[in-house]
PDB file of C-alpha atoms in Angstrom:
ATOM      1  CA  UNK A  19      75.837  95.162 100.555  1.00  0.00           C
ATOM      2  CA  UNK A  20      77.784  91.922 100.828  1.00  0.00           C
ATOM      3  CA  UNK A  21      80.958  91.423 102.884  1.00  0.00           C
ATOM      4  CA  UNK A  22      83.256  91.693  99.859  1.00  0.00           C
ATOM      5  CA  UNK A  23      81.888  95.087  98.853  1.00  0.00           C
ATOM      6  CA  UNK A  24      82.009  96.350 102.414  1.00  0.00           C
ATOM      7  CA  UNK A  25      85.607  95.155 102.771  1.00  0.00           C
ATOM      8  CA  UNK A  26      86.560  96.969  99.553  1.00  0.00           C
ATOM      9  CA  UNK A  27      84.995 100.216 100.773  1.00  0.00           C
ATOM     10  CA  UNK A  28      86.632 100.016 104.196  1.00  0.00           C
ATOM     11  CA  UNK A  29      90.042  99.160 102.765  1.00  0.00           C
ATOM     12  CA  UNK A  30      89.816 102.001 100.249  1.00  0.00           C
ATOM     13  CA  UNK A  31      88.863 104.502 102.969  1.00  0.00           C
ATOM     14  CA  UNK A  32      91.219 103.438 105.759  1.00  0.00           C
ATOM     15  CA  UNK A  33      93.947 101.699 103.789  1.00  0.00           C
ATOM     16  CA  UNK A  34      94.237 104.020 100.803  1.00  0.00           C
ATOM     17  CA  UNK A  35      92.716 107.174 102.379  1.00  0.00           C
ATOM     18  CA  UNK A  36      90.231 107.369  99.522  1.00  0.00           C
ATOM     19  CA  UNK A  37      87.344 109.725 100.484  1.00  0.00           C
ATOM     20  CA  UNK A  38      83.821 108.352 100.257  1.00  0.00           C
ATOM     21  CA  UNK A  39      82.773 110.921  97.649  1.00  0.00           C
ATOM     22  CA  UNK A  40      85.621 109.727  95.417  1.00  0.00           C
ATOM     23  CA  UNK A  41      84.510 106.137  95.895  1.00  0.00           C
ATOM     24  CA  UNK A  42      80.933 107.105  95.034  1.00  0.00           C
ATOM     25  CA  UNK A  43      82.166 108.697  91.793  1.00  0.00           C
ATOM     26  CA  UNK A  44      84.227 105.607  90.947  1.00  0.00           C
ATOM     27  CA  UNK A  45      81.217 103.312  91.293  1.00  0.00           C
ATOM     28  CA  UNK A  46      79.139 105.771  89.237  1.00  0.00           C
ATOM     29  CA  UNK A  47      81.604 105.384  86.341  1.00  0.00           C
ATOM     30  CA  UNK A  48      80.690 101.690  86.364  1.00  0.00           C
ATOM     31  CA  UNK A  49      76.965 102.419  86.341  1.00  0.00           C
ATOM     32  CA  UNK A  50      76.508 101.681  90.047  1.00  0.00           C
ATOM     33  CA  UNK A  51      74.704 104.423  91.947  1.00  0.00           C
ATOM     34  CA  UNK A  52      75.916 104.561  95.560  1.00  0.00           C
ATOM     35  CA  UNK A  53      75.383 107.863  97.318  1.00  0.00           C
ATOM     36  CA  UNK A  54      77.914 109.159  99.821  1.00  0.00           C
ATOM     37  CA  UNK A  55      75.292 108.919 102.577  1.00  0.00           C
ATOM     38  CA  UNK A  56      74.672 105.244 101.768  1.00  0.00           C
ATOM     39  CA  UNK A  57      78.382 104.390 101.851  1.00  0.00           C
ATOM     40  CA  UNK A  58      78.850 106.430 105.021  1.00  0.00           C
ATOM     41  CA  UNK A  59      76.055 104.459 106.667  1.00  0.00           C
ATOM     42  CA  UNK A  60      77.748 101.214 105.740  1.00  0.00           C
ATOM     43  CA  UNK A  61      81.095 102.433 107.099  1.00  0.00           C
ATOM     44  CA  UNK A  62      79.455 103.438 110.366  1.00  0.00           C
ATOM     45  CA  UNK A  63      77.677 100.105 110.713  1.00  0.00           C
ATOM     46  CA  UNK A  64      80.875  98.174 109.936  1.00  0.00           C
ATOM     47  CA  UNK A  65      82.835 100.227 112.439  1.00  0.00           C
ATOM     48  CA  UNK A  66      80.299  99.490 115.175  1.00  0.00           C
ATOM     49  CA  UNK A  67      80.175  95.777 114.358  1.00  0.00           C
ATOM     50  CA  UNK A  68      83.964  95.435 114.242  1.00  0.00           C
ATOM     51  CA  UNK A  69      84.516  97.265 117.543  1.00  0.00           C
ATOM     52  CA  UNK A  70      84.510  94.059 119.677  1.00  0.00           C
ATOM     53  CA  UNK A  71      87.233  92.611 117.424  1.00  0.00           C
ATOM     54  CA  UNK A  72      89.262  95.814 117.701  1.00  0.00           C
ATOM     55  CA  UNK A  73      88.945  95.643 121.496  1.00  0.00           C
ATOM     56  CA  UNK A  74      90.187  92.048 121.544  1.00  0.00           C
ATOM     57  CA  UNK A  75      93.180  92.889 119.322  1.00  0.00           C
ATOM     58  CA  UNK A  76      94.017  95.870 121.530  1.00  0.00           C
ATOM     59  CA  UNK A  77      93.923  93.708 124.665  1.00  0.00           C
ATOM     60  CA  UNK A  78      96.167  91.119 123.002  1.00  0.00           C
ATOM     61  CA  UNK A  79      98.692  93.738 121.859  1.00  0.00           C
ATOM     62  CA  UNK A  80      98.862  95.495 125.230  1.00  0.00           C
ATOM     63  CA  UNK A  81      99.354  92.172 127.046  1.00  0.00           C
ATOM     64  CA  UNK A  82     102.784  91.801 125.395  1.00  0.00           C
ATOM     65  CA  UNK A  83     106.025  92.058 127.333  1.00  0.00           C
ATOM     66  CA  UNK A  84     107.452  94.187 124.528  1.00  0.00           C
ATOM     67  CA  UNK A  85     106.006  96.444 121.848  1.00  0.00           C
ATOM     68  CA  UNK A  86     107.373  98.260 118.855  1.00  0.00           C
ATOM     69  CA  UNK A  87     105.838 101.710 118.457  1.00  0.00           C
ATOM     70  CA  UNK A  88     106.077 104.124 115.543  1.00  0.00           C
ATOM     71  CA  UNK A  89     104.042 106.754 113.770  1.00  0.00           C
ATOM     72  CA  UNK A  90     103.801 107.939 110.192  1.00  0.00           C
ATOM     73  CA  UNK A  91     102.395 111.029 108.550  1.00  0.00           C
ATOM     74  CA  UNK A  92      98.937 111.114 106.961  1.00  0.00           C
ATOM     75  CA  UNK A  93      97.925 114.054 104.743  1.00  0.00           C
ATOM     76  CA  UNK A  94      94.465 115.242 105.790  1.00  0.00           C
ATOM     77  CA  UNK A  95      92.250 117.595 103.813  1.00  0.00           C
ATOM     78  CA  UNK A  96      91.233 120.689 105.766  1.00  0.00           C
ATOM     79  CA  UNK A  97      89.625 123.995 104.838  1.00  0.00           C
ATOM     80  CA  UNK A  98      91.845 125.600 102.213  1.00  0.00           C
ATOM     81  CA  UNK A  99      94.873 123.475 103.051  1.00  0.00           C
ATOM     82  CA  UNK A 100      96.218 120.055 103.892  1.00  0.00           C
ATOM     83  CA  UNK A 101      97.191 119.281 107.492  1.00  0.00           C
ATOM     84  CA  UNK A 102      99.472 116.474 108.657  1.00  0.00           C
ATOM     85  CA  UNK A 103      97.770 113.838 110.745  1.00  0.00           C
ATOM     86  CA  UNK A 104      99.429 110.800 112.288  1.00  0.00           C
ATOM     87  CA  UNK A 105      98.842 107.066 112.114  1.00  0.00           C
ATOM     88  CA  UNK A 106     100.221 105.431 115.269  1.00  0.00           C
ATOM     89  CA  UNK A 107     101.103 101.745 115.176  1.00  0.00           C
ATOM     90  CA  UNK A 108     101.930  99.463 118.098  1.00  0.00           C
ATOM     91  CA  UNK A 109     103.114  95.992 117.114  1.00  0.00           C
ATOM     92  CA  UNK A 110     103.358  92.826 119.152  1.00  0.00           C
ATOM     93  CA  UNK A 111     105.549  90.149 117.607  1.00  0.00           C
ATOM     94  CA  UNK A 112     107.063  87.523 119.910  1.00  0.00           C
ATOM     95  CA  UNK A 113     108.359  85.290 117.104  1.00  0.00           C
ATOM     96  CA  UNK A 114     111.967  86.614 117.199  1.00  0.00           C
ATOM     97  CA  UNK A 115     112.046  85.534 120.862  1.00  0.00           C
ATOM     98  CA  UNK A 116     110.623  82.090 120.251  1.00  0.00           C
ATOM     99  CA  UNK A 117     107.191  83.164 121.480  1.00  0.00           C
ATOM    100  CA  UNK A 118     104.053  81.410 120.256  1.00  0.00           C
ATOM    101  CA  UNK A 119     101.576  84.254 120.654  1.00  0.00           C
ATOM    102  CA  UNK A 120     100.259  85.449 117.286  1.00  0.00           C
ATOM    103  CA  UNK A 121     101.639  88.781 116.078  1.00  0.00           C
ATOM    104  CA  UNK A 122      99.226  91.709 115.956  1.00  0.00           C
ATOM    105  CA  UNK A 123      99.146  95.464 115.429  1.00  0.00           C
ATOM    106  CA  UNK A 124      97.074  98.182 117.082  1.00  0.00           C
ATOM    107  CA  UNK A 125      96.415 101.299 115.009  1.00  0.00           C
ATOM    108  CA  UNK A 126      95.417 104.765 116.204  1.00  0.00           C
ATOM    109  CA  UNK A 127      94.907 108.084 114.416  1.00  0.00           C
ATOM    110  CA  UNK A 128      95.367 111.695 115.505  1.00  0.00           C
ATOM    111  CA  UNK A 129      95.245 115.062 113.772  1.00  0.00           C
ATOM    112  CA  UNK A 130      98.596 116.115 115.273  1.00  0.00           C
ATOM    113  CA  UNK A 131     101.712 114.662 116.914  1.00  0.00           C
ATOM    114  CA  UNK A 132     101.591 115.607 120.568  1.00  0.00           C
ATOM    115  CA  UNK A 133     102.650 113.580 123.604  1.00  0.00           C
ATOM    116  CA  UNK A 134      99.076 113.145 124.817  1.00  0.00           C
ATOM    117  CA  UNK A 135      98.442 110.554 122.103  1.00  0.00           C
ATOM    118  CA  UNK A 136     101.026 107.839 122.957  1.00  0.00           C
ATOM    119  CA  UNK A 137     100.407 108.485 126.652  1.00  0.00           C
ATOM    120  CA  UNK A 138      96.709 107.803 126.116  1.00  0.00           C
ATOM    121  CA  UNK A 139      97.286 104.835 123.803  1.00  0.00           C
ATOM    122  CA  UNK A 140      99.632 103.147 126.305  1.00  0.00           C
ATOM    123  CA  UNK A 141      98.008 104.367 129.520  1.00  0.00           C
ATOM    124  CA  UNK A 142      97.733 100.855 130.966  1.00  0.00           C
ATOM    125  CA  UNK A 143     100.964  99.444 129.542  1.00  0.00           C
ATOM    126  CA  UNK A 144     104.121  98.830 131.571  1.00  0.00           C
ATOM    127  CA  UNK A 145     106.401  96.620 129.464  1.00  0.00           C
ATOM    128  CA  UNK A 146     109.204  97.340 126.993  1.00  0.00           C
ATOM    129  CA  UNK A 147     108.698  99.863 124.209  1.00  0.00           C
ATOM    130  CA  UNK A 148     111.057  99.874 121.243  1.00  0.00           C
ATOM    131  CA  UNK A 149     110.691 103.192 119.451  1.00  0.00           C
ATOM    132  CA  UNK A 150     112.499 106.165 117.974  1.00  0.00           C
ATOM    133  CA  UNK A 151     113.680 109.150 120.010  1.00  0.00           C
ATOM    134  CA  UNK A 152     110.397 111.062 119.843  1.00  0.00           C
ATOM    135  CA  UNK A 153     110.212 113.174 123.018  1.00  0.00           C
ATOM    136  CA  UNK A 154     106.502 112.459 123.342  1.00  0.00           C
ATOM    137  CA  UNK A 155     107.352 109.015 124.729  1.00  0.00           C
ATOM    138  CA  UNK A 156     109.474 110.408 127.582  1.00  0.00           C
ATOM    139  CA  UNK A 157     106.658 110.562 130.142  1.00  0.00           C
ATOM    140  CA  UNK A 158     106.141 106.827 129.653  1.00  0.00           C
ATOM    141  CA  UNK A 159     109.688 106.165 130.873  1.00  0.00           C
ATOM    142  CA  UNK A 160     109.420 108.125 134.148  1.00  0.00           C
ATOM    143  CA  UNK A 161     110.085 106.043 137.271  1.00  0.00           C
ATOM    144  CA  UNK A 162     106.972 107.209 139.144  1.00  0.00           C
ATOM    145  CA  UNK A 163     104.595 106.544 136.256  1.00  0.00           C
ATOM    146  CA  UNK A 164     101.510 104.467 136.993  1.00  0.00           C
ATOM    147  CA  UNK A 165     100.839 101.564 136.555  1.00  0.00           C
ATOM    148  CA  UNK A 166     104.621 101.416 136.205  1.00  0.00           C
ATOM    149  CA  UNK A 167     107.404 102.807 134.051  1.00  0.00           C
ATOM    150  CA  UNK A 168     107.785 101.663 130.471  1.00  0.00           C
ATOM    151  CA  UNK A 169     111.279 100.366 129.714  1.00  0.00           C
ATOM    152  CA  UNK A 170     112.821 102.241 126.792  1.00  0.00           C
ATOM    153  CA  UNK A 171     114.506 100.167 124.089  1.00  0.00           C
ATOM    154  CA  UNK A 172     115.979 102.434 121.439  1.00  0.00           C
ATOM    155  CA  UNK A 173     115.444 101.380 117.842  1.00  0.00           C
ATOM    156  CA  UNK A 174     118.653 100.422 116.028  1.00  0.00           C
ATOM    157  CA  UNK A 175     116.982 100.846 112.647  1.00  0.00           C
ATOM    158  CA  UNK A 176     116.323 104.507 113.449  1.00  0.00           C
ATOM    159  CA  UNK A 177     119.861 104.928 114.804  1.00  0.00           C
ATOM    160  CA  UNK A 178     121.352 103.401 111.658  1.00  0.00           C
ATOM    161  CA  UNK A 179     119.136 105.414 109.297  1.00  0.00           C
ATOM    162  CA  UNK A 180     120.854 108.786 109.788  1.00  0.00           C
ATOM    163  CA  UNK A 181     124.296 107.234 109.381  1.00  0.00           C
ATOM    164  CA  UNK A 182     123.196 105.223 106.349  1.00  0.00           C
ATOM    165  CA  UNK A 183     121.909 108.357 104.614  1.00  0.00           C
ATOM    166  CA  UNK A 184     125.296 110.043 105.085  1.00  0.00           C
ATOM    167  CA  UNK A 185     127.108 106.931 103.913  1.00  0.00           C
ATOM    168  CA  UNK A 186     124.852 106.511 100.889  1.00  0.00           C
ATOM    169  CA  UNK A 187     124.607 110.155  99.805  1.00  0.00           C
ATOM    170  CA  UNK A 188     127.839 111.765 101.011  1.00  0.00           C
ATOM    171  CA  UNK A 189     130.056 108.679 101.149  1.00  0.00           C
ATOM    172  CA  UNK A 190     131.298 110.000 104.497  1.00  0.00           C
ATOM    173  CA  UNK A 191     134.062 107.583 105.666  1.00  0.00           C
ATOM    174  CA  UNK A 192     133.026 107.656 109.329  1.00  0.00           C
ATOM    175  CA  UNK A 193     129.407 107.038 108.425  1.00  0.00           C
ATOM    176  CA  UNK A 194     130.425 104.148 106.180  1.00  0.00           C
ATOM    177  CA  UNK A 195     132.399 102.573 109.014  1.00  0.00           C
ATOM    178  CA  UNK A 196     129.549 103.055 111.485  1.00  0.00           C
ATOM    179  CA  UNK A 197     127.106 101.363 109.110  1.00  0.00           C
ATOM    180  CA  UNK A 198     129.564  98.513 108.552  1.00  0.00           C
ATOM    181  CA  UNK A 199     129.811  97.863 112.294  1.00  0.00           C
ATOM    182  CA  UNK A 200     126.065  98.157 112.857  1.00  0.00           C
ATOM    183  CA  UNK A 201     125.407  95.754 109.978  1.00  0.00           C
ATOM    184  CA  UNK A 202     127.789  93.269 111.586  1.00  0.00           C
ATOM    185  CA  UNK A 203     125.598  93.448 114.708  1.00  0.00           C
ATOM    186  CA  UNK A 204     122.486  92.940 112.589  1.00  0.00           C
ATOM    187  CA  UNK A 205     124.079  89.914 110.907  1.00  0.00           C
ATOM    188  CA  UNK A 206     124.876  88.379 114.296  1.00  0.00           C
ATOM    189  CA  UNK A 207     121.309  89.013 115.455  1.00  0.00           C
ATOM    190  CA  UNK A 208     119.842  87.227 112.436  1.00  0.00           C
ATOM    191  CA  UNK A 209     121.569  84.007 113.418  1.00  0.00           C
ATOM    192  CA  UNK A 210     119.725  83.930 116.773  1.00  0.00           C
ATOM    193  CA  UNK A 211     116.305  84.964 115.498  1.00  0.00           C
ATOM    194  CA  UNK A 212     113.410  82.768 116.681  1.00  0.00           C
ATOM    195  CA  UNK A 213     115.458  81.213 119.510  1.00  0.00           C
ATOM    196  CA  UNK A 214     114.102  81.228 123.091  1.00  0.00           C
ATOM    197  CA  UNK A 215     115.098  84.231 125.190  1.00  0.00           C
ATOM    198  CA  UNK A 216     117.554  82.326 127.403  1.00  0.00           C
ATOM    199  CA  UNK A 217     119.384  80.930 124.375  1.00  0.00           C
ATOM    200  CA  UNK A 218     119.442  84.359 122.752  1.00  0.00           C
ATOM    201  CA  UNK A 219     120.951  85.860 125.909  1.00  0.00           C
ATOM    202  CA  UNK A 220     123.798  83.360 125.961  1.00  0.00           C
ATOM    203  CA  UNK A 221     124.620  83.886 122.287  1.00  0.00           C
ATOM    204  CA  UNK A 222     124.259  87.647 122.572  1.00  0.00           C
ATOM    205  CA  UNK A 223     126.803  87.741 125.392  1.00  0.00           C
ATOM    206  CA  UNK A 224     129.179  85.623 123.331  1.00  0.00           C
ATOM    207  CA  UNK A 225     128.805  87.176 119.879  1.00  0.00           C
ATOM    208  CA  UNK A 226     126.767  90.396 119.920  1.00  0.00           C
ATOM    209  CA  UNK A 227     127.956  92.158 123.089  1.00  0.00           C
ATOM    210  CA  UNK A 228     131.605  92.357 121.917  1.00  0.00           C
ATOM    211  CA  UNK A 229     130.460  93.966 118.649  1.00  0.00           C
ATOM    212  CA  UNK A 230     128.335  96.507 120.516  1.00  0.00           C
ATOM    213  CA  UNK A 231     131.214  97.336 122.852  1.00  0.00           C
ATOM    214  CA  UNK A 232     133.546  97.756 119.893  1.00  0.00           C
ATOM    215  CA  UNK A 233     131.065 100.065 118.173  1.00  0.00           C
ATOM    216  CA  UNK A 234     130.625 102.235 121.266  1.00  0.00           C
ATOM    217  CA  UNK A 235     134.379 102.571 121.832  1.00  0.00           C
ATOM    218  CA  UNK A 236     135.036 103.450 118.212  1.00  0.00           C
ATOM    219  CA  UNK A 237     132.098 105.845 117.977  1.00  0.00           C
ATOM    220  CA  UNK A 238     133.022 107.779 121.131  1.00  0.00           C
ATOM    221  CA  UNK A 239     136.645 108.108 120.000  1.00  0.00           C
ATOM    222  CA  UNK A 240     135.588 109.237 116.513  1.00  0.00           C
ATOM    223  CA  UNK A 241     132.949 111.602 117.847  1.00  0.00           C
ATOM    224  CA  UNK A 242     135.546 113.356 120.043  1.00  0.00           C
ATOM    225  CA  UNK A 243     137.428 114.452 116.921  1.00  0.00           C
ATOM    226  CA  UNK A 244     134.411 116.030 115.222  1.00  0.00           C
ATOM    227  CA  UNK A 245     132.773 119.433 115.441  1.00  0.00           C
ATOM    228  CA  UNK A 246     129.349 119.302 117.053  1.00  0.00           C
ATOM    229  CA  UNK A 247     127.956 120.871 113.893  1.00  0.00           C
ATOM    230  CA  UNK A 248     129.207 118.071 111.617  1.00  0.00           C
ATOM    231  CA  UNK A 249     126.349 115.960 110.177  1.00  0.00           C
ATOM    232  CA  UNK A 250     128.122 112.734 111.136  1.00  0.00           C
ATOM    233  CA  UNK A 251     128.540 114.022 114.702  1.00  0.00           C
ATOM    234  CA  UNK A 252     124.809 114.697 114.947  1.00  0.00           C
ATOM    235  CA  UNK A 253     124.057 111.220 113.606  1.00  0.00           C
ATOM    236  CA  UNK A 254     126.401 109.683 116.172  1.00  0.00           C
ATOM    237  CA  UNK A 255     124.938 111.788 118.978  1.00  0.00           C
ATOM    238  CA  UNK A 256     121.502 110.373 118.200  1.00  0.00           C
ATOM    239  CA  UNK A 257     122.832 107.037 119.446  1.00  0.00           C
ATOM    240  CA  UNK A 258     125.440 108.108 121.994  1.00  0.00           C
ATOM    241  CA  UNK A 259     123.158 110.278 124.127  1.00  0.00           C
ATOM    242  CA  UNK A 260     120.757 107.314 124.367  1.00  0.00           C
ATOM    243  CA  UNK A 261     123.358 104.574 124.562  1.00  0.00           C
ATOM    244  CA  UNK A 262     121.860 102.873 127.606  1.00  0.00           C
ATOM    245  CA  UNK A 263     118.555 102.519 125.788  1.00  0.00           C
ATOM    246  CA  UNK A 264     120.337 101.204 122.668  1.00  0.00           C
TER     247      UNK A 264
END
């Protein structure tokens, strides 16, 4: 097997979640006989040979001052049913801060979504983690954690998402206004992208901080007039109860 064929097989398996037996059948349609055991042997050999590269990427990602973490669902065939696995992704990208280190991503897989997974993935990390409000991250933020606490940075994209859905689907006036104000913050952030951190801080204090303060004041006043059961109230609470992290 040449490198191109091996790359196709690996990408189909790990990128498209295409089982090896399905791949074997696909090649058979083209008159190419590749047994599942043969392909599996190639996958195992490739995995072993790529492990040093994976280790280097992992070390590079975990050396970052800040990471973005997220997970997504992966349907997994099981006996008589399909279970929901998870693909965990941790991204290092210093370019928005004027950093020169190359961006990279570390991927992990699990058959469920329990807190043990991110705690194991980031066991030696003690920087900033930008993520959603998944409770499984909470142990990372504890002050007595070793080798040190992870600093929580709430994800504005996740905070905006719930409000955007209400604005888009229900045309809820308060949700529309919240999205408008958040988008104004995003617009201000785009103008300082790729600048060094000290320059970003100066411009953020001048242009972004007033918008964030205005949003918080408006959101708290608006939230006080809503029932706790209102969908918009729940969307606002997602941000307000974590405002320090946002």
